[in-house]
Amino acid sequence: MLTPKVLVIGIDGIRPDVLMDVHTPHIDRLAAEGILTNQAMTGYPSVSGPGWSSMLNGVWPDKHGVTDNSFDGERYNDFPDFLTRIEQIRPELETFAVADWAPLGYSDQGSPTISDAVDVKHVLDGYELGWAEADAKSVQLAVEQLETSNPDALFVYLGNPDEISHEHSSIGSEYRDAIALADEHVGVLVKAVRDRVTYPEEDWLILSSTDHGRRSDGGHGGNSEEERTIYFLANGPSVIATTPPDSTYIVDVAVTALTHLRIQIDPSWRLDGKPVGILR
Ligand SMILES: [Zn+2]
């Protein structure tokens, strides 16, 4: 039997209609081989703190408690990120996370979104390094892990497109260029997965999604369709659906990742997501 493994690539603030319009050959190839819906939904408010918490932890804000980027009220001990779930159930598995939006991995007041139970966690500061440089560094760290170790579950966060859109208050050329650059990063990550010496014995599920969309002025946080519509991508030999699934939500990412790793979802965890694109 092939060894199940999962790579989750989270790209901040991607409007699916813009993603579909920009030349993104690597994401397009993953979608053509797998499934992609540009009609998935994030929660409300459509901001990063609650969005990433819902994606990584598989529950809506009424459970994880995060409703803004202060992270006040977080209940991550009750609703941990999926990598921490893996460590709780199958500590022998190797987990990896890298994020250049520091609050996802570091908190000086309570738990960060991605806990310290994760085997290898890199927290970079995109504000300090520059977001394009920080994303490149994040990808490099993930590639090194794939080349030199044996990770079973990875989360790689790319923050540059969101920051660029905010900087220019637009979804125009700068934002589109940032999406194209993120696609190149996706290509590098996929190549590193497929270049692994042990790849023929592995069953990689590659998931990608985003925490929220945005308005045409670059802003987000509201309840509009353009702010709440997101994409969901799944690729790998275990992906079975041939048409994009209806009613896909951000909370489905974590549950899909756990299910692929054969981790039985315990009803007492009260997760809100469901596996998408793979058999239960
Ligand atoms: Zn965001």
Short mmCIF file of N, CA, C and O in Angstrom, two decimals, residues 150-275:
data_model
loop_
_atom_site.label_atom_id
_atom_site.label_comp_id
_atom_site.label_asym_id
_atom_site.label_seq_id
_atom_site.Cartn_x
_atom_site.Cartn_y
_atom_site.Cartn_z
N ASN A 150 11.42 13.19 5.85
CA ASN A 150 10.31 12.35 5.40
C ASN A 150 8.98 12.86 5.95
O ASN A 150 8.28 12.16 6.70
N PRO A 151 8.61 14.09 5.57
CA PRO A 151 7.37 14.66 6.12
C PRO A 151 6.13 13.93 5.61
O PRO A 151 6.08 13.49 4.46
N ASP A 152 5.14 13.79 6.50
CA ASP A 152 3.86 13.17 6.14
C ASP A 152 2.78 14.20 5.90
O ASP A 152 1.83 13.93 5.16
N ALA A 153 2.89 15.36 6.55
CA ALA A 153 1.88 16.41 6.39
C ALA A 153 2.57 17.76 6.49
O ALA A 153 3.31 18.01 7.44
N LEU A 154 2.32 18.60 5.48
CA LEU A 154 2.96 19.92 5.44
C LEU A 154 1.90 21.00 5.19
O LEU A 154 0.95 20.77 4.43
N PHE A 155 2.11 22.14 5.82
CA PHE A 155 1.33 23.34 5.50
C PHE A 155 2.31 24.44 5.12
O PHE A 155 3.23 24.76 5.88
N VAL A 156 2.10 25.00 3.93
CA VAL A 156 2.94 26.09 3.44
C VAL A 156 2.03 27.28 3.17
O VAL A 156 1.07 27.18 2.40
N TYR A 157 2.34 28.40 3.81
CA TYR A 157 1.54 29.61 3.69
C TYR A 157 2.26 30.63 2.82
O TYR A 157 3.47 30.87 3.00
N LEU A 158 1.53 31.22 1.86
CA LEU A 158 2.09 32.28 1.01
C LEU A 158 1.27 33.55 1.22
O LEU A 158 0.07 33.58 0.97
N GLY A 159 1.92 34.61 1.68
CA GLY A 159 1.19 35.83 2.05
C GLY A 159 1.26 36.98 1.07
O GLY A 159 0.52 37.96 1.20
N ASN A 160 2.16 36.89 0.10
CA ASN A 160 2.45 38.04 -0.75
C ASN A 160 1.25 38.61 -1.53
O ASN A 160 1.05 39.83 -1.54
N PRO A 161 0.41 37.77 -2.17
CA PRO A 161 -0.67 38.36 -2.97
C PRO A 161 -1.61 39.25 -2.15
O PRO A 161 -2.02 40.32 -2.61
N ASP A 162 -1.93 38.83 -0.93
CA ASP A 162 -2.83 39.63 -0.10
C ASP A 162 -2.19 40.98 0.25
O ASP A 162 -2.83 42.03 0.17
N GLU A 163 -0.93 40.91 0.63
CA GLU A 163 -0.26 42.15 1.05
C GLU A 163 -0.13 43.12 -0.12
O GLU A 163 -0.29 44.34 0.04
N ILE A 164 0.18 42.59 -1.30
CA ILE A 164 0.33 43.43 -2.49
C ILE A 164 -1.00 44.12 -2.83
O ILE A 164 -1.04 45.31 -3.16
N SER A 165 -2.09 43.37 -2.74
CA SER A 165 -3.39 43.95 -3.04
C SER A 165 -3.73 45.06 -2.05
O SER A 165 -4.23 46.13 -2.43
N HIS A 166 -3.44 44.84 -0.77
CA HIS A 166 -3.68 45.90 0.22
C HIS A 166 -2.82 47.12 -0.07
O HIS A 166 -3.29 48.26 0.00
N GLU A 167 -1.56 46.86 -0.40
CA GLU A 167 -0.62 47.96 -0.64
C GLU A 167 -1.09 48.85 -1.78
O GLU A 167 -0.96 50.08 -1.71
N HIS A 168 -1.66 48.25 -2.82
CA HIS A 168 -2.07 49.02 -4.00
C HIS A 168 -3.58 49.31 -4.02
O HIS A 168 -4.07 49.93 -4.97
N SER A 169 -4.30 48.85 -2.97
CA SER A 169 -5.76 49.04 -2.91
C SER A 169 -6.42 48.67 -4.24
O SER A 169 -7.24 49.41 -4.78
N SER A 170 -6.04 47.50 -4.75
CA SER A 170 -6.47 47.13 -6.09
C SER A 170 -6.36 45.63 -6.28
O SER A 170 -5.65 44.92 -5.55
N ILE A 171 -7.08 45.13 -7.30
CA ILE A 171 -6.87 43.75 -7.74
C ILE A 171 -6.28 43.76 -9.15
O ILE A 171 -6.51 42.85 -9.94
N GLY A 172 -5.54 44.82 -9.46
CA GLY A 172 -4.98 45.01 -10.79
C GLY A 172 -3.66 44.30 -11.00
O GLY A 172 -3.40 43.24 -10.43
N SER A 173 -2.80 44.90 -11.82
CA SER A 173 -1.63 44.20 -12.34
C SER A 173 -0.68 43.73 -11.25
O SER A 173 -0.12 42.63 -11.34
N GLU A 174 -0.49 44.54 -10.19
CA GLU A 174 0.45 44.12 -9.14
C GLU A 174 -0.05 42.85 -8.44
O GLU A 174 0.72 41.94 -8.15
N TYR A 175 -1.36 42.83 -8.18
CA TYR A 175 -1.98 41.66 -7.53
C TYR A 175 -1.90 40.45 -8.45
O TYR A 175 -1.55 39.34 -8.02
N ARG A 176 -2.18 40.68 -9.73
CA ARG A 176 -2.14 39.59 -10.70
C ARG A 176 -0.72 39.02 -10.82
O ARG A 176 -0.53 37.80 -10.88
N ASP A 177 0.27 39.92 -10.82
CA ASP A 177 1.67 39.45 -10.87
C ASP A 177 2.01 38.64 -9.62
O ASP A 177 2.75 37.65 -9.69
N ALA A 178 1.47 39.06 -8.48
CA ALA A 178 1.75 38.33 -7.23
C ALA A 178 1.11 36.94 -7.26
O ALA A 178 1.68 35.97 -6.73
N ILE A 179 -0.05 36.83 -7.88
CA ILE A 179 -0.69 35.51 -8.03
C ILE A 179 0.15 34.62 -8.96
O ILE A 179 0.36 33.43 -8.68
N ALA A 180 0.67 35.22 -10.04
CA ALA A 180 1.52 34.46 -10.96
C ALA A 180 2.79 33.97 -10.24
O ALA A 180 3.25 32.84 -10.46
N LEU A 181 3.33 34.82 -9.38
CA LEU A 181 4.53 34.42 -8.61
C LEU A 181 4.18 33.28 -7.64
O LEU A 181 4.95 32.33 -7.49
N ALA A 182 3.02 33.40 -7.00
CA ALA A 182 2.59 32.32 -6.09
C ALA A 182 2.44 31.01 -6.86
O ALA A 182 2.76 29.93 -6.35
N ASP A 183 1.96 31.11 -8.09
CA ASP A 183 1.83 29.89 -8.91
C ASP A 183 3.21 29.27 -9.18
O ASP A 183 3.33 28.05 -9.19
N GLU A 184 4.21 30.11 -9.40
CA GLU A 184 5.57 29.56 -9.57
C GLU A 184 6.01 28.83 -8.30
O GLU A 184 6.65 27.78 -8.37
N HIS A 185 5.67 29.40 -7.14
CA HIS A 185 5.99 28.72 -5.88
C HIS A 185 5.28 27.37 -5.80
O HIS A 185 5.87 26.38 -5.34
N VAL A 186 4.04 27.33 -6.23
CA VAL A 186 3.30 26.06 -6.24
C VAL A 186 4.05 25.06 -7.12
O VAL A 186 4.23 23.89 -6.75
N GLY A 187 4.52 25.51 -8.28
CA GLY A 187 5.26 24.63 -9.18
C GLY A 187 6.51 24.06 -8.53
O GLY A 187 6.83 22.87 -8.68
N VAL A 188 7.23 24.90 -7.80
CA VAL A 188 8.45 24.45 -7.11
C VAL A 188 8.11 23.40 -6.06
O VAL A 188 8.80 22.37 -5.92
N LEU A 189 7.04 23.62 -5.32
CA LEU A 189 6.63 22.68 -4.27
C LEU A 189 6.21 21.34 -4.87
O LEU A 189 6.60 20.27 -4.37
N VAL A 190 5.43 21.39 -5.93
CA VAL A 190 4.96 20.15 -6.56
C VAL A 190 6.15 19.37 -7.13
O VAL A 190 6.22 18.15 -6.99
N LYS A 191 7.09 20.07 -7.73
CA LYS A 191 8.28 19.41 -8.26
C LYS A 191 9.06 18.71 -7.14
O LYS A 191 9.52 17.57 -7.29
N ALA A 192 9.17 19.39 -6.00
CA ALA A 192 9.90 18.80 -4.87
C ALA A 192 9.20 17.54 -4.36
O ALA A 192 9.86 16.56 -3.99
N VAL A 193 7.88 17.56 -4.36
CA VAL A 193 7.12 16.36 -3.98
C VAL A 193 7.41 15.23 -4.96
O VAL A 193 7.75 14.10 -4.58
N ARG A 194 7.31 15.53 -6.25
CA ARG A 194 7.38 14.47 -7.27
C ARG A 194 8.81 14.01 -7.51
O ARG A 194 9.03 12.94 -8.08
N ASP A 195 9.79 14.81 -7.07
CA ASP A 195 11.20 14.43 -7.21
C ASP A 195 11.69 13.55 -6.06
O ASP A 195 12.84 13.10 -6.07
N ARG A 196 10.85 13.35 -5.05
CA ARG A 196 11.30 12.53 -3.93
C ARG A 196 11.66 11.13 -4.41
O ARG A 196 10.94 10.53 -5.21
N VAL A 197 12.76 10.61 -3.88
CA VAL A 197 13.22 9.27 -4.28
C VAL A 197 12.14 8.24 -3.98
O VAL A 197 11.93 7.28 -4.73
N THR A 198 11.40 8.46 -2.89
CA THR A 198 10.39 7.50 -2.45
C THR A 198 9.00 7.81 -3.04
O THR A 198 8.01 7.15 -2.67
N TYR A 199 8.93 8.77 -3.96
CA TYR A 199 7.62 9.19 -4.51
C TYR A 199 6.80 8.02 -5.06
O TYR A 199 5.57 7.98 -4.85
N PRO A 200 7.40 7.05 -5.74
CA PRO A 200 6.59 5.93 -6.26
C PRO A 200 5.87 5.13 -5.17
O PRO A 200 4.87 4.47 -5.47
N GLU A 201 6.35 5.21 -3.94
CA GLU A 201 5.69 4.47 -2.86
C GLU A 201 4.75 5.36 -2.05
O GLU A 201 4.23 4.94 -1.01
N GLU A 202 4.56 6.60 -2.50
CA GLU A 202 3.78 7.56 -1.72
C GLU A 202 2.52 7.99 -2.47
O GLU A 202 2.50 8.02 -3.69
N ASP A 203 1.49 8.31 -1.70
CA ASP A 203 0.20 8.76 -2.24
C ASP A 203 -0.02 10.20 -1.75
O ASP A 203 -0.61 10.44 -0.70
N TRP A 204 0.49 11.15 -2.53
CA TRP A 204 0.42 12.56 -2.11
C TRP A 204 -0.91 13.17 -2.48
O TRP A 204 -1.33 13.14 -3.64
N LEU A 205 -1.54 13.77 -1.50
CA LEU A 205 -2.71 14.63 -1.74
C LEU A 205 -2.23 16.07 -1.60
O LEU A 205 -1.72 16.46 -0.55
N ILE A 206 -2.35 16.83 -2.69
CA ILE A 206 -1.99 18.25 -2.66
C ILE A 206 -3.28 19.05 -2.63
O ILE A 206 -4.12 18.93 -3.52
N LEU A 207 -3.44 19.81 -1.57
CA LEU A 207 -4.61 20.68 -1.41
C LEU A 207 -4.16 22.12 -1.47
O LEU A 207 -3.08 22.47 -0.98
N SER A 208 -4.99 22.97 -2.07
CA SER A 208 -4.70 24.40 -2.00
C SER A 208 -6.00 25.17 -1.89
O SER A 208 -7.01 24.80 -2.50
N SER A 209 -5.97 26.23 -1.07
CA SER A 209 -7.14 27.08 -0.91
C SER A 209 -6.67 28.42 -0.36
O SER A 209 -5.47 28.67 -0.24
N THR A 210 -7.64 29.27 -0.07
CA THR A 210 -7.34 30.61 0.42
C THR A 210 -8.28 30.96 1.55
O THR A 210 -9.29 30.28 1.75
N ASP A 211 -7.94 32.01 2.30
CA ASP A 211 -8.73 32.34 3.49
C ASP A 211 -9.92 33.26 3.21
O ASP A 211 -10.85 33.30 3.99
N HIS A 212 -9.88 33.99 2.10
CA HIS A 212 -10.97 34.91 1.75
C HIS A 212 -10.69 35.46 0.36
O HIS A 212 -9.56 35.40 -0.13
N GLY A 213 -11.74 36.05 -0.25
CA GLY A 213 -11.55 36.80 -1.49
C GLY A 213 -11.32 38.26 -1.14
O GLY A 213 -10.71 38.58 -0.11
N ARG A 214 -11.80 39.17 -1.99
CA ARG A 214 -11.64 40.60 -1.70
C ARG A 214 -12.48 41.41 -2.67
O ARG A 214 -12.91 40.93 -3.71
N ARG A 215 -12.69 42.68 -2.29
CA ARG A 215 -13.38 43.60 -3.18
C ARG A 215 -12.40 44.11 -4.24
O ARG A 215 -11.19 43.92 -4.12
N SER A 216 -12.92 44.80 -5.25
CA SER A 216 -12.03 45.29 -6.31
C SER A 216 -11.11 46.40 -5.80
O SER A 216 -10.09 46.69 -6.43
N ASP A 217 -11.44 47.00 -4.64
CA ASP A 217 -10.50 47.97 -4.06
C ASP A 217 -9.47 47.29 -3.14
O ASP A 217 -8.70 47.96 -2.45
N GLY A 218 -9.45 45.97 -3.16
CA GLY A 218 -8.47 45.20 -2.39
C GLY A 218 -8.92 44.89 -0.98
O GLY A 218 -8.32 44.04 -0.31
N GLY A 219 -9.95 45.58 -0.50
CA GLY A 219 -10.39 45.37 0.87
C GLY A 219 -11.19 44.08 1.01
O GLY A 219 -11.63 43.48 0.04
N HIS A 220 -11.36 43.65 2.26
CA HIS A 220 -12.16 42.45 2.54
C HIS A 220 -12.50 42.45 4.01
O HIS A 220 -11.96 43.24 4.79
N GLY A 221 -13.38 41.55 4.39
CA GLY A 221 -13.85 41.49 5.77
C GLY A 221 -15.37 41.37 5.83
O GLY A 221 -15.92 40.92 6.82
N GLY A 222 -16.01 41.77 4.75
CA GLY A 222 -17.46 41.78 4.72
C GLY A 222 -18.07 40.46 4.30
O GLY A 222 -17.38 39.44 4.20
N ASN A 223 -19.37 40.54 4.02
CA ASN A 223 -20.15 39.32 3.76
C ASN A 223 -20.52 39.17 2.29
O ASN A 223 -21.33 38.33 1.94
N SER A 224 -19.92 39.99 1.41
CA SER A 224 -20.30 39.95 0.00
C SER A 224 -19.76 38.68 -0.66
O SER A 224 -18.83 38.04 -0.17
N GLU A 225 -20.36 38.36 -1.80
CA GLU A 225 -19.94 37.16 -2.54
C GLU A 225 -18.47 37.25 -2.94
O GLU A 225 -17.73 36.27 -2.86
N GLU A 226 -18.04 38.44 -3.38
CA GLU A 226 -16.65 38.55 -3.85
C GLU A 226 -15.65 38.42 -2.70
O GLU A 226 -14.52 38.01 -2.91
N GLU A 227 -16.08 38.73 -1.50
CA GLU A 227 -15.20 38.57 -0.33
C GLU A 227 -15.23 37.15 0.23
O GLU A 227 -14.25 36.69 0.81
N ARG A 228 -16.36 36.45 0.06
CA ARG A 228 -16.51 35.13 0.70
C ARG A 228 -16.29 33.96 -0.24
O ARG A 228 -16.16 32.82 0.22
N THR A 229 -16.23 34.21 -1.55
CA THR A 229 -16.03 33.10 -2.48
C THR A 229 -14.53 32.79 -2.57
O THR A 229 -13.71 33.70 -2.75
N ILE A 230 -14.18 31.52 -2.45
CA ILE A 230 -12.78 31.10 -2.47
C ILE A 230 -12.63 29.91 -3.43
O ILE A 230 -13.61 29.37 -3.93
N TYR A 231 -11.39 29.51 -3.66
CA TYR A 231 -11.16 28.30 -4.47
C TYR A 231 -10.75 27.15 -3.56
O TYR A 231 -10.28 27.36 -2.44
N PHE A 232 -10.94 25.96 -4.06
CA PHE A 232 -10.50 24.73 -3.37
C PHE A 232 -9.96 23.81 -4.44
O PHE A 232 -10.65 23.47 -5.39
N LEU A 233 -8.69 23.39 -4.27
CA LEU A 233 -8.01 22.54 -5.24
C LEU A 233 -7.56 21.26 -4.56
O LEU A 233 -7.02 21.31 -3.45
N ALA A 234 -7.79 20.13 -5.19
CA ALA A 234 -7.28 18.84 -4.69
C ALA A 234 -6.67 18.07 -5.85
O ALA A 234 -7.26 17.98 -6.93
N ASN A 235 -5.48 17.53 -5.61
CA ASN A 235 -4.75 16.80 -6.65
C ASN A 235 -4.06 15.60 -6.03
O ASN A 235 -3.51 15.68 -4.93
N GLY A 236 -4.08 14.50 -6.76
CA GLY A 236 -3.36 13.32 -6.29
C GLY A 236 -4.06 12.06 -6.73
O GLY A 236 -5.23 12.11 -7.14
N PRO A 237 -3.38 10.92 -6.63
CA PRO A 237 -3.98 9.68 -7.08
C PRO A 237 -5.25 9.29 -6.34
O PRO A 237 -6.06 8.53 -6.87
N SER A 238 -5.44 9.81 -5.13
CA SER A 238 -6.64 9.45 -4.37
C SER A 238 -7.83 10.35 -4.68
O SER A 238 -8.93 10.12 -4.16
N VAL A 239 -7.62 11.38 -5.50
CA VAL A 239 -8.73 12.30 -5.80
C VAL A 239 -9.64 11.62 -6.83
O VAL A 239 -9.19 11.20 -7.89
N ILE A 240 -10.92 11.51 -6.48
CA ILE A 240 -11.82 10.70 -7.28
C ILE A 240 -12.86 11.51 -8.05
O ILE A 240 -13.32 11.08 -9.09
N ALA A 241 -13.24 12.65 -7.56
CA ALA A 241 -14.31 13.39 -8.23
C ALA A 241 -13.82 13.91 -9.58
O ALA A 241 -12.66 14.31 -9.72
N THR A 242 -14.66 13.88 -10.56
CA THR A 242 -14.29 14.40 -11.87
C THR A 242 -14.94 15.74 -12.14
O THR A 242 -14.56 16.43 -13.06
N THR A 243 -15.94 16.08 -11.35
CA THR A 243 -16.54 17.41 -11.50
C THR A 243 -16.34 18.16 -10.18
O THR A 243 -16.30 17.55 -9.11
N PRO A 244 -16.21 19.48 -10.25
CA PRO A 244 -16.03 20.24 -9.01
C PRO A 244 -17.21 20.03 -8.07
O PRO A 244 -18.36 20.07 -8.50
N PRO A 245 -16.91 19.75 -6.81
CA PRO A 245 -18.00 19.49 -5.87
C PRO A 245 -18.77 20.77 -5.52
O PRO A 245 -18.21 21.85 -5.48
N ASP A 246 -20.07 20.60 -5.33
CA ASP A 246 -20.89 21.71 -4.84
C ASP A 246 -20.68 21.85 -3.34
O ASP A 246 -20.23 20.93 -2.67
N SER A 247 -21.03 22.99 -2.81
CA SER A 247 -21.04 23.20 -1.36
C SER A 247 -19.74 22.79 -0.70
O SER A 247 -19.70 21.96 0.20
N THR A 248 -18.65 23.35 -1.20
CA THR A 248 -17.35 23.14 -0.58
C THR A 248 -17.03 24.37 0.27
O THR A 248 -17.25 25.50 -0.16
N TYR A 249 -16.51 24.11 1.48
CA TYR A 249 -16.26 25.18 2.42
C TYR A 249 -14.82 25.14 2.92
O TYR A 249 -14.17 24.08 2.88
N ILE A 250 -14.37 26.27 3.45
CA ILE A 250 -13.00 26.36 3.93
C ILE A 250 -12.72 25.33 5.02
O ILE A 250 -11.61 24.80 5.11
N VAL A 251 -13.72 24.99 5.82
CA VAL A 251 -13.52 24.02 6.91
C VAL A 251 -13.30 22.60 6.40
O VAL A 251 -12.91 21.71 7.17
N ASP A 252 -13.53 22.39 5.09
CA ASP A 252 -13.33 21.06 4.53
C ASP A 252 -11.85 20.72 4.33
O ASP A 252 -11.50 19.53 4.19
N VAL A 253 -10.99 21.73 4.30
CA VAL A 253 -9.57 21.49 4.00
C VAL A 253 -8.95 20.57 5.06
O VAL A 253 -8.35 19.54 4.73
N ALA A 254 -9.09 20.94 6.32
CA ALA A 254 -8.47 20.16 7.40
C ALA A 254 -9.03 18.73 7.46
O ALA A 254 -8.28 17.77 7.65
N VAL A 255 -10.34 18.61 7.28
CA VAL A 255 -10.97 17.29 7.37
C VAL A 255 -10.54 16.42 6.20
O VAL A 255 -10.31 15.21 6.36
N THR A 256 -10.39 17.02 5.02
CA THR A 256 -9.90 16.26 3.86
C THR A 256 -8.48 15.77 4.11
O THR A 256 -8.14 14.62 3.82
N ALA A 257 -7.64 16.65 4.66
CA ALA A 257 -6.25 16.28 4.93
C ALA A 257 -6.18 15.14 5.95
O ALA A 257 -5.46 14.15 5.75
N LEU A 258 -6.93 15.25 7.04
CA LEU A 258 -6.92 14.20 8.07
C LEU A 258 -7.44 12.88 7.52
O LEU A 258 -6.88 11.81 7.79
N THR A 259 -8.51 12.96 6.75
CA THR A 259 -9.12 11.74 6.20
C THR A 259 -8.14 11.03 5.27
O THR A 259 -8.03 9.80 5.30
N HIS A 260 -7.43 11.82 4.46
CA HIS A 260 -6.45 11.20 3.55
C HIS A 260 -5.37 10.44 4.32
O HIS A 260 -4.89 9.40 3.86
N LEU A 261 -5.01 10.95 5.49
CA LEU A 261 -3.99 10.29 6.30
C LEU A 261 -4.56 9.13 7.13
O LEU A 261 -3.88 8.60 8.00
N ARG A 262 -5.83 8.76 6.83
CA ARG A 262 -6.51 7.63 7.51
C ARG A 262 -6.71 7.93 9.00
O ARG A 262 -6.69 7.00 9.82
N ILE A 263 -6.84 9.18 9.32
CA ILE A 263 -7.16 9.53 10.71
C ILE A 263 -8.68 9.62 10.82
O ILE A 263 -9.32 10.41 10.13
N GLN A 264 -9.22 8.75 11.65
CA GLN A 264 -10.66 8.67 11.84
C GLN A 264 -11.14 9.95 12.52
O GLN A 264 -10.61 10.31 13.58
N ILE A 265 -12.12 10.60 11.92
CA ILE A 265 -12.65 11.82 12.53
C ILE A 265 -13.57 11.44 13.69
O ILE A 265 -14.59 10.78 13.50
N ASP A 266 -13.20 11.83 14.89
CA ASP A 266 -13.98 11.52 16.08
C ASP A 266 -15.09 12.57 16.22
O ASP A 266 -14.80 13.77 16.26
N PRO A 267 -16.35 12.13 16.29
CA PRO A 267 -17.46 13.11 16.42
C PRO A 267 -17.28 14.05 17.61
O PRO A 267 -17.75 15.19 17.57
N SER A 268 -16.58 13.59 18.65
CA SER A 268 -16.40 14.45 19.82
C SER A 268 -15.50 15.66 19.51
O SER A 268 -15.46 16.61 20.29
N TRP A 269 -14.79 15.62 18.36
CA TRP A 269 -13.98 16.79 17.98
C TRP A 269 -14.87 17.93 17.47
O TRP A 269 -14.42 19.05 17.35
N ARG A 270 -16.11 17.59 17.09
CA ARG A 270 -17.10 18.57 16.62
C ARG A 270 -16.59 19.38 15.43
O ARG A 270 -16.78 20.60 15.34
N LEU A 271 -15.93 18.69 14.49
CA LEU A 271 -15.44 19.38 13.30
C LEU A 271 -16.61 19.71 12.37
O LEU A 271 -17.58 18.96 12.28
N ASP A 272 -16.51 20.83 11.68
CA ASP A 272 -17.58 21.28 10.79
C ASP A 272 -17.36 20.85 9.33
O ASP A 272 -18.29 20.95 8.53
N GLY A 273 -16.14 20.44 8.99
CA GLY A 273 -15.85 20.13 7.60
C GLY A 273 -16.14 18.68 7.24
O GLY A 273 -16.49 17.86 8.09
N LYS A 274 -15.99 18.41 5.95
CA LYS A 274 -16.17 17.06 5.40
C LYS A 274 -15.06 16.82 4.40
O LYS A 274 -14.50 17.77 3.85
N PRO A 275 -14.72 15.55 4.13
CA PRO A 275 -13.72 15.31 3.09
C PRO A 275 -14.29 15.64 1.72
O PRO A 275 -15.44 15.32 1.43
#
